[in-house]
Coordinates of C-alpha atoms and ligand atoms in Angstrom, one line a residue:
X1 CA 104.2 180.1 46.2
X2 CA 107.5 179.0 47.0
X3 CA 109.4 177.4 43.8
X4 CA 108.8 174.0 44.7
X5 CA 105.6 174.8 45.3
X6 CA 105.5 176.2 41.4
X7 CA 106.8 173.0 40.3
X8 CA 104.4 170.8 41.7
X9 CA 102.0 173.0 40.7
X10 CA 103.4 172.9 36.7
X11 CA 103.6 168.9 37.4
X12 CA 99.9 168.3 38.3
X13 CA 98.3 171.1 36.3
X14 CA 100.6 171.4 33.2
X15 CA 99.8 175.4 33.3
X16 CA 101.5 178.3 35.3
X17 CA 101.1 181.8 34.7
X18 CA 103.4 184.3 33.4
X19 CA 104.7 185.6 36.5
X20 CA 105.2 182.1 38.0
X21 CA 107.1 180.8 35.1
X22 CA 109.5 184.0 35.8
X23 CA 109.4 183.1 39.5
X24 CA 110.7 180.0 38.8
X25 CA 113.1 180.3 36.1
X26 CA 114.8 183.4 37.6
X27 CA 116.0 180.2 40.4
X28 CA 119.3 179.3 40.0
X29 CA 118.7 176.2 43.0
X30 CA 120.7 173.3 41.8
X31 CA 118.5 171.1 44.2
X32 CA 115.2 172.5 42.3
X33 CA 116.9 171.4 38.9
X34 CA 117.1 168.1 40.0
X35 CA 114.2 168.0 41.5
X36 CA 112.6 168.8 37.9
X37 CA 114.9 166.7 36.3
X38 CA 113.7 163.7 38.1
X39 CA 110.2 164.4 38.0
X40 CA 110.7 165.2 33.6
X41 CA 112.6 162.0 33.4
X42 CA 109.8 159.8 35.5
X43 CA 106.7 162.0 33.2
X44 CA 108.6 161.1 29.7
X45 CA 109.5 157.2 30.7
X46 CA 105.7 157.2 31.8
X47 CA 104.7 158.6 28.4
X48 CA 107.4 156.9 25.7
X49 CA 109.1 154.5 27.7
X50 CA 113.2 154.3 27.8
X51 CA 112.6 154.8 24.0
X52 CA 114.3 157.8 22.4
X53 CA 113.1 158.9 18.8
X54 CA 115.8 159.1 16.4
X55 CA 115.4 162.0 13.2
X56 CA 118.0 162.1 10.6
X57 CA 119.0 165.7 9.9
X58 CA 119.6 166.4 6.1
X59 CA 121.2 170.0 5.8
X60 CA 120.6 170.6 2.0
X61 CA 121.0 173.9 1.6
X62 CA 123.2 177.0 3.2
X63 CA 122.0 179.5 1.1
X64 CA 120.0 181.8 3.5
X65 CA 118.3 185.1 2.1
X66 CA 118.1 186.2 5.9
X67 CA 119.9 188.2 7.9
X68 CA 119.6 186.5 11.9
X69 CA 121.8 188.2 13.8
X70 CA 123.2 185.0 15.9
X71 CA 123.2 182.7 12.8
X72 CA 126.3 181.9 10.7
X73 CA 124.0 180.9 7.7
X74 CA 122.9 184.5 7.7
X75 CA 123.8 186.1 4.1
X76 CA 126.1 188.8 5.5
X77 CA 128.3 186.6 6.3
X78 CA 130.6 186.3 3.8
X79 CA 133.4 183.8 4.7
X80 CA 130.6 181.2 4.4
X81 CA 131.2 178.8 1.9
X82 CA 127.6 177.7 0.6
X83 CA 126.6 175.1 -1.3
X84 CA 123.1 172.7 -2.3
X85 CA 122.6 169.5 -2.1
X86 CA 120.7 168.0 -6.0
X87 CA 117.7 165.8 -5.4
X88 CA 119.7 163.1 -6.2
X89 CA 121.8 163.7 -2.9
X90 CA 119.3 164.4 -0.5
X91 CA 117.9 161.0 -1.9
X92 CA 120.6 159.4 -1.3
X93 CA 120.7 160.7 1.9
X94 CA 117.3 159.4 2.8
X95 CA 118.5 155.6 1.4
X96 CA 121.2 155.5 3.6
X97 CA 119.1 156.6 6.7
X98 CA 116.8 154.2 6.0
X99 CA 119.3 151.3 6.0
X100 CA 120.1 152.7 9.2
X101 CA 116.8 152.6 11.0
X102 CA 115.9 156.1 10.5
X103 CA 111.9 156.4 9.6
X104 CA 111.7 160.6 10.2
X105 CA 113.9 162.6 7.6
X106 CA 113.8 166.2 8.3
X107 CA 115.1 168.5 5.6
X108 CA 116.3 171.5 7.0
X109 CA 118.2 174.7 5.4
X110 CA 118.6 178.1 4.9
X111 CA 115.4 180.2 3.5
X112 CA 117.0 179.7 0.0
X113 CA 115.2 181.6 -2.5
X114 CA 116.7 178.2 -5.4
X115 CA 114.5 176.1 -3.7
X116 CA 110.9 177.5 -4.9
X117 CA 107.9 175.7 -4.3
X118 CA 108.2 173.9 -8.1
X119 CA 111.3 172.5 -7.1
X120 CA 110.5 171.6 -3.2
X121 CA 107.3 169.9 -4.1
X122 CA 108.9 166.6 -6.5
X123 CA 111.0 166.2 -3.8
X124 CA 109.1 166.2 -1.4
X125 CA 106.9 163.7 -3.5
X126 CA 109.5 161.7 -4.3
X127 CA 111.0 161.1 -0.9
X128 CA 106.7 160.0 0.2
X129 CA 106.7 157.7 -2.4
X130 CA 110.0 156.2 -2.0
X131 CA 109.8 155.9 2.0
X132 CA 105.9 155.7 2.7
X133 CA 106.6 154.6 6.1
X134 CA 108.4 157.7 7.0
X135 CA 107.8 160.8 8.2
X136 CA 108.9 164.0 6.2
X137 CA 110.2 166.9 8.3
X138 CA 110.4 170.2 6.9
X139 CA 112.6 173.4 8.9
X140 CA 112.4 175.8 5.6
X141 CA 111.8 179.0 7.5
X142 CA 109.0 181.2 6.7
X143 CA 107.4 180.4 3.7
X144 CA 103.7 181.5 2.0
X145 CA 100.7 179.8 3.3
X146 CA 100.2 178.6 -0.3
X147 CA 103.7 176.9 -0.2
X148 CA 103.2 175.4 3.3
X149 CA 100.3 174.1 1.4
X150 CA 101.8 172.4 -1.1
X151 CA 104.3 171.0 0.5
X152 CA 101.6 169.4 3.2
X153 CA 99.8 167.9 -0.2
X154 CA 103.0 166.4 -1.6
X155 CA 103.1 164.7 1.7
X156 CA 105.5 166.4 4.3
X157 CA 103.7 165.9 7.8
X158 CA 105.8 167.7 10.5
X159 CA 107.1 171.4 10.1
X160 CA 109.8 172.9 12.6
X161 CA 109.5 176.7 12.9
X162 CA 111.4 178.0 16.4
X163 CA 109.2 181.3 17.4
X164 CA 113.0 182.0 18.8
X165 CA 111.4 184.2 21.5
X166 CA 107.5 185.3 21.9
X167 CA 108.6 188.9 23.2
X168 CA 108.7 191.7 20.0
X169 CA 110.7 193.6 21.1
X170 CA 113.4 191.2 21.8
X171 CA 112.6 189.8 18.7
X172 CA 113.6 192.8 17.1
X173 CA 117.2 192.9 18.9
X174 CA 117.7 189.1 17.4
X175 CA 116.6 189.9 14.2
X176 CA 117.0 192.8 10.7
X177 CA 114.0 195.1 10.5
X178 CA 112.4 193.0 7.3
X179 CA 111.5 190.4 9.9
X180 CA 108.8 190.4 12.8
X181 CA 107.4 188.3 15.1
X182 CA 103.7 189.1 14.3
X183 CA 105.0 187.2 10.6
X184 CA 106.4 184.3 12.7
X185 CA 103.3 183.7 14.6
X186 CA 101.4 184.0 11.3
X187 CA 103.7 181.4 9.6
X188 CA 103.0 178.8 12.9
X189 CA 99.3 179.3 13.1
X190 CA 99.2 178.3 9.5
X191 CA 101.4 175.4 9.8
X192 CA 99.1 173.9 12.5
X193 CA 95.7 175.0 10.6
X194 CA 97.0 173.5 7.7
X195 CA 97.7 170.0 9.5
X196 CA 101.6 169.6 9.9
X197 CA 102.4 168.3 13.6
X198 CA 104.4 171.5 14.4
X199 CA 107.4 172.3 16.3
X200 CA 108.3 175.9 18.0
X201 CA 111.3 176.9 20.0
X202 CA 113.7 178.9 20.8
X203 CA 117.2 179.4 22.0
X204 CA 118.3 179.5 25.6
X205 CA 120.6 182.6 26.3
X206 CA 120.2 184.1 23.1
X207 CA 121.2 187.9 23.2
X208 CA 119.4 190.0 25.8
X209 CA 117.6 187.4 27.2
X210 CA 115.9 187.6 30.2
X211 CA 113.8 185.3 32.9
X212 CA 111.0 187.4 32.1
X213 CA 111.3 186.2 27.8
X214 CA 111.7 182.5 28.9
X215 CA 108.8 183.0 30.7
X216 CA 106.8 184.3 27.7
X217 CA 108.2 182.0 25.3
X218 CA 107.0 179.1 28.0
X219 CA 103.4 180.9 28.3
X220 CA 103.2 180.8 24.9
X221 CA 104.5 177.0 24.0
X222 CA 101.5 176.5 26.8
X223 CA 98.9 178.5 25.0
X224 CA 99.9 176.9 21.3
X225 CA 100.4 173.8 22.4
X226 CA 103.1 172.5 19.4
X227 CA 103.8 168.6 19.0
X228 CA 107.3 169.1 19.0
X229 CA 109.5 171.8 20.9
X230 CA 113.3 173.1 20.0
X231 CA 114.9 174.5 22.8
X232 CA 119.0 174.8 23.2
X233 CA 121.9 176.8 24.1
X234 CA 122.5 180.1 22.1
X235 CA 126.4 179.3 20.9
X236 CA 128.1 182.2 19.2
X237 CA 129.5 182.5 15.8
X238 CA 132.6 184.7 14.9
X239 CA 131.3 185.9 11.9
X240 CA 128.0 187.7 13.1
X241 CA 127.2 190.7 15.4
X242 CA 127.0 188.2 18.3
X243 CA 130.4 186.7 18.0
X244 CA 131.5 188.0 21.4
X245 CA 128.4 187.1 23.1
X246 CA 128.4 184.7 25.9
X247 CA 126.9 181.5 25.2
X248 CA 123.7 179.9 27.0
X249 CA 123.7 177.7 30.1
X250 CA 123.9 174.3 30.4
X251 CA 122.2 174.2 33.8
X252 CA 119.2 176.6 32.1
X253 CA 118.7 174.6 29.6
X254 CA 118.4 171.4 31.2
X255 CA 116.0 172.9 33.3
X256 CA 113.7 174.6 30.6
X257 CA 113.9 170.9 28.9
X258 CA 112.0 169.5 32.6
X259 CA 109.7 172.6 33.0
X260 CA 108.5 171.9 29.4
X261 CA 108.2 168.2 29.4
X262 CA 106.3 168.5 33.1
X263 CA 103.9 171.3 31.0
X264 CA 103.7 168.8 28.1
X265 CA 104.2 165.5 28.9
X266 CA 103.6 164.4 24.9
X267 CA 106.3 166.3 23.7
X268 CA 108.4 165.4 21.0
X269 CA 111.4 167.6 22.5
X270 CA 114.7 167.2 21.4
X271 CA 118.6 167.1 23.1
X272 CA 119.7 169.6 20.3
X273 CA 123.1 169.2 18.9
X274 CA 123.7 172.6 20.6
X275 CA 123.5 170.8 23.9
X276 CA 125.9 168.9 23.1
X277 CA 128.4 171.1 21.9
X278 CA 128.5 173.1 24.7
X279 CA 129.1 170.1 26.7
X280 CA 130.5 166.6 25.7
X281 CA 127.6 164.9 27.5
X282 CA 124.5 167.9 26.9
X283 CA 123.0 165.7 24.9
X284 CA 122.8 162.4 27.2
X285 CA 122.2 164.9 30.1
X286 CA 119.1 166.6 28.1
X287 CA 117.7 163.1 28.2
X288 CA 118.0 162.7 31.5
X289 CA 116.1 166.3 32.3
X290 CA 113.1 164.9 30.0
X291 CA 114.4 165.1 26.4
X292 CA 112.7 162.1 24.4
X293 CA 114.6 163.5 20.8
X294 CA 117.6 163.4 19.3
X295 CA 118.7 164.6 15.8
X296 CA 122.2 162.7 14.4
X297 CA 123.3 164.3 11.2
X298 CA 122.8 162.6 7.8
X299 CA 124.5 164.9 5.6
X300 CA 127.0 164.2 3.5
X301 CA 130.4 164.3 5.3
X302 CA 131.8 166.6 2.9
X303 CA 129.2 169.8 3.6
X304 CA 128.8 169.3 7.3
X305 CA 131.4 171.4 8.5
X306 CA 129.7 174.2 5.8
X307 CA 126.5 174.0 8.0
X308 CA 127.8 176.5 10.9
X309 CA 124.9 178.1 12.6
X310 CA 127.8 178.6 15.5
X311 CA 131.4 177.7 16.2
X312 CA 132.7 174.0 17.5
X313 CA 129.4 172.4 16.3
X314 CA 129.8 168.2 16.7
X315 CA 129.8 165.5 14.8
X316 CA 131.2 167.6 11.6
X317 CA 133.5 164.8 10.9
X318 CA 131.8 162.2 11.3
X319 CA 129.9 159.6 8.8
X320 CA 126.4 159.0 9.4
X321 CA 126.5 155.3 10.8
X322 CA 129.2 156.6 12.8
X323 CA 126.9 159.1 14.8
X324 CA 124.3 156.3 14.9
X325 CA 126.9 154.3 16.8
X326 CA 128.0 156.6 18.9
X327 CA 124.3 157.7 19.8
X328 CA 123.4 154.4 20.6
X329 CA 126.1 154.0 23.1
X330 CA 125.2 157.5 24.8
X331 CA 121.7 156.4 25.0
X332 CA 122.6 153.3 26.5
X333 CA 124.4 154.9 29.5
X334 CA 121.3 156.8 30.5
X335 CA 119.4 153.9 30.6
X336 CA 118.0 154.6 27.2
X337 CA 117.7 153.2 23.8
X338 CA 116.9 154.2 20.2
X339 CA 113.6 153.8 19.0
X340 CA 112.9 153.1 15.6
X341 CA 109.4 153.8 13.4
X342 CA 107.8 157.5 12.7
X343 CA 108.3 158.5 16.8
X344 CA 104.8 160.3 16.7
X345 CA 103.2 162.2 19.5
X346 CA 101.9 158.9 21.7
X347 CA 99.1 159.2 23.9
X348 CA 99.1 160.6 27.1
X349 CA 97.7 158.5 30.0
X350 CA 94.8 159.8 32.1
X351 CA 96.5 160.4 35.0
X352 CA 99.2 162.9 33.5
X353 CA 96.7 164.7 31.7
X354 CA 96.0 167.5 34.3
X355 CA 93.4 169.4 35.8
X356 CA 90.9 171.7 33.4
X357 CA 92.1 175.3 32.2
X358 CA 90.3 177.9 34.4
X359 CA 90.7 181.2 32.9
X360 CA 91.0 183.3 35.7
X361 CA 93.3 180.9 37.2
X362 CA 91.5 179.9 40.2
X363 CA 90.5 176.3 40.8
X364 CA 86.5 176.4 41.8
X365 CA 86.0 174.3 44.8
X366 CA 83.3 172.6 43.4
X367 CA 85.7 171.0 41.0
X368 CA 88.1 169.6 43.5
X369 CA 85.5 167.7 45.5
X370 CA 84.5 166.2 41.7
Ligands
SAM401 N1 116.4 178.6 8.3 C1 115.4 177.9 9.1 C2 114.9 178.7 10.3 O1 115.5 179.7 10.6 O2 113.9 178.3 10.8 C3 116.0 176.6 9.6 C4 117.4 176.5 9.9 S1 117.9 177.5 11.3 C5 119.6 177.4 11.1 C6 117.5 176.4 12.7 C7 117.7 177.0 14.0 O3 119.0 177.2 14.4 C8 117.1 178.4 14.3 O4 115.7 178.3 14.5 C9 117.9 178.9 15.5 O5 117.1 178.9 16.7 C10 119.1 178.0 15.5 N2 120.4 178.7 15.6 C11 120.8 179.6 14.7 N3 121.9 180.2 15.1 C12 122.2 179.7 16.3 C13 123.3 179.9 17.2 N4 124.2 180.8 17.0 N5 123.2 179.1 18.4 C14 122.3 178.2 18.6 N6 121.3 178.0 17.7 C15 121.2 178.7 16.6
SF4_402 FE1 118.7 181.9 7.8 FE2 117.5 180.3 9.6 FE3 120.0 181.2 10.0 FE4 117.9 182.9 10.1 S1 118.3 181.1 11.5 S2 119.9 183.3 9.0 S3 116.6 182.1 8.6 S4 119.3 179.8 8.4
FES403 FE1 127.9 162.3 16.0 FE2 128.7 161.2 18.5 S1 126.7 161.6 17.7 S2 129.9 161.6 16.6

């Protein structure tokens, strides 16, 4: 099948094989992007509308017990200057997110050994029971089932845990022995047992990357079927093994954002902050490849420029209503607005839901004529 035959294929099935995901993302066709572009962007209005979710980004802890090779948080480094946000702060956080509109808080960090599952679980209590009509967003890294647990009672409901790439062995390039892949996969089938909506994902262009690891990663988003999906550029940092790696593309990653809203067309998939720091309109232009997500900051301003996962990240300086504002405006020239309330998964309508999953990949005839 010839590329655009692929995509049409992804676009009324949802499913492509592991071989035709590679056949289609080793394309570099600039008319092919657009083509999926235009096709993701028709799929997600059809789905959500022009409403884009909005999820305020707390960043309460650097402290990272990790190693990551590509990561800035990662404990070797050093020159990083970490600190931890109190309850109190994070709190605060939250009130001021609510004032402006936000209704999904997502508390993400480093896998900081401080923050055991005695401490996590007040606050996570206390954020339910000060903001029922919110949803609680956890990205703590791999934690115990027992922990992801306790953290669903208290009443977190959405768990973001990138797989970062569904291939072991490049796995173990991007990552210190101690950590595995099998572990990883462990971590996200718990998550999901457990209840959370759950979000997977990886980086585009990370180290050693090839078309035939996108592919993987994309068979396996397919075969796990997550509510939400992370994808975005791999950006290096100067303190870490990677510093003189070359970054992600752009282009890819615009068109990984279509492929996986055509596979998924209820996607809660983001235009990572990444995207837009490796280009001052990634962001607006991840919406318009299919992107229904995006993430302002609501830190504190004075520990945003400590959260470096990479070099030149955005919006550093900024206050919180100050990204609101600015998002707004970028949403606006796409044609887009924000969307307020929880942003959950919404329904997908019949005729986007696809044809059934044969496993030996072969459509019976029978079936068509039905
Ligand atoms: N510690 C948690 C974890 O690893 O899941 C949550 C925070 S971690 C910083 C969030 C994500 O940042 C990672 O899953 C990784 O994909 C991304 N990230 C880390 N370093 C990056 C880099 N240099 N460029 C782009 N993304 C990066
Ligand atoms: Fe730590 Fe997450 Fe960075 Fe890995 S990616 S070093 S776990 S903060
Ligand atoms: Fe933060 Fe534009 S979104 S300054």
């Amino acid at each position: 099948m010839t590329p655009y035959e692929l995509l049409d294929k992804l676009s009324e099935t949802h499913e492509l094989s592991v071989s035709e995901y590679e056949t289609l993302i080793s394309e570099t066709d600039s008319d092919l992007y657009a083509r999926a572009a235009k096709k993701a962007a028709a799929v997600r209005r059809k789905v959500y509308g022009d409403g884009i979710f909005i999820r305020g980004l707390i960043e309460f802890t650097n402290y990272c017990r990790n190693d990551c090779l590509y990561c800035g948080l990662r404990k070797s480094n050093r020159n990083a200057d970490r600190y931890r946000l109190t309850n109190k702060e994070i709190l605060a956080c939250c009130e001021e997110g609510y004032g402006l509109g936000f209704r999904t808080f997502v508390l993400q960090g480093g896998e900081d050994p401080y923050f055991t599952d005695e401490r996590l679980v007040p606050l996570v209590r206390s954020i339910r029971n000060t903001f029922p009509d919110c949803a609680i967003t956890l990205s703590l890294g791999e934690r115990s089932r027992e922990s992801y647990q306790a953290l669903y009672d208290a009443g977190a409901d959405r768990y973001l845990l990138r797989h970062e790439t569904a291939d072991p062995v490049h796995y173990s390039m991007l990552h210190p022995r101690e950590m595995s892949l099998v572990h990883r996969m462990r971590c996200l089938t718990e998550l999901k047992e457990i209840g959370f909506q759950t979000g997977c994902g990886f980086m585009v262009g990370s180290p050693f990357q090839t078309p035939r690891e996108l592919a993987r990663d994309m068979a396996f988003i397919q075969e796990f079927q997550p509510e939400m999906c992370g994808i975005g550029p791999f950006i290096p940092h100067s303190e870490t093994p990677f510093a003189d790696m070359a970054p992600g593309s752009l282009d890819l990653t615009l068109f990984l954002l279509s492929l996986l809203r055509l596979m998924k067309p209820d996607l809660l998939l983001p235009a990572t902050t990444a995207l837009g720091t490796i280009h001052p309109r990634g962001r607006e232009m991840g919406i318009e490849a299919g992107a229904n997500v995006v993430m302002p900051n609501l830190s504190p301003a004075g520990v945003r420029k400590k959260y470096l996962l990479y070099d030149n990240k955005i919006c550093t300086g900024e206050e919180s209503a100050q990204c609101v504002d600015c998002l707004e405006t970028r949403l606006r020239s796409v044609g887009c607005r924000i969307e307020t309330g929880r942003g959950d998964p919404k329904e997908i309508p019949r005729d986007l839901q696809g044809t059934p999953d044969f496993p030996d990949g072969g459509e019976p005839e029978l079936f068509r004529i039905l």
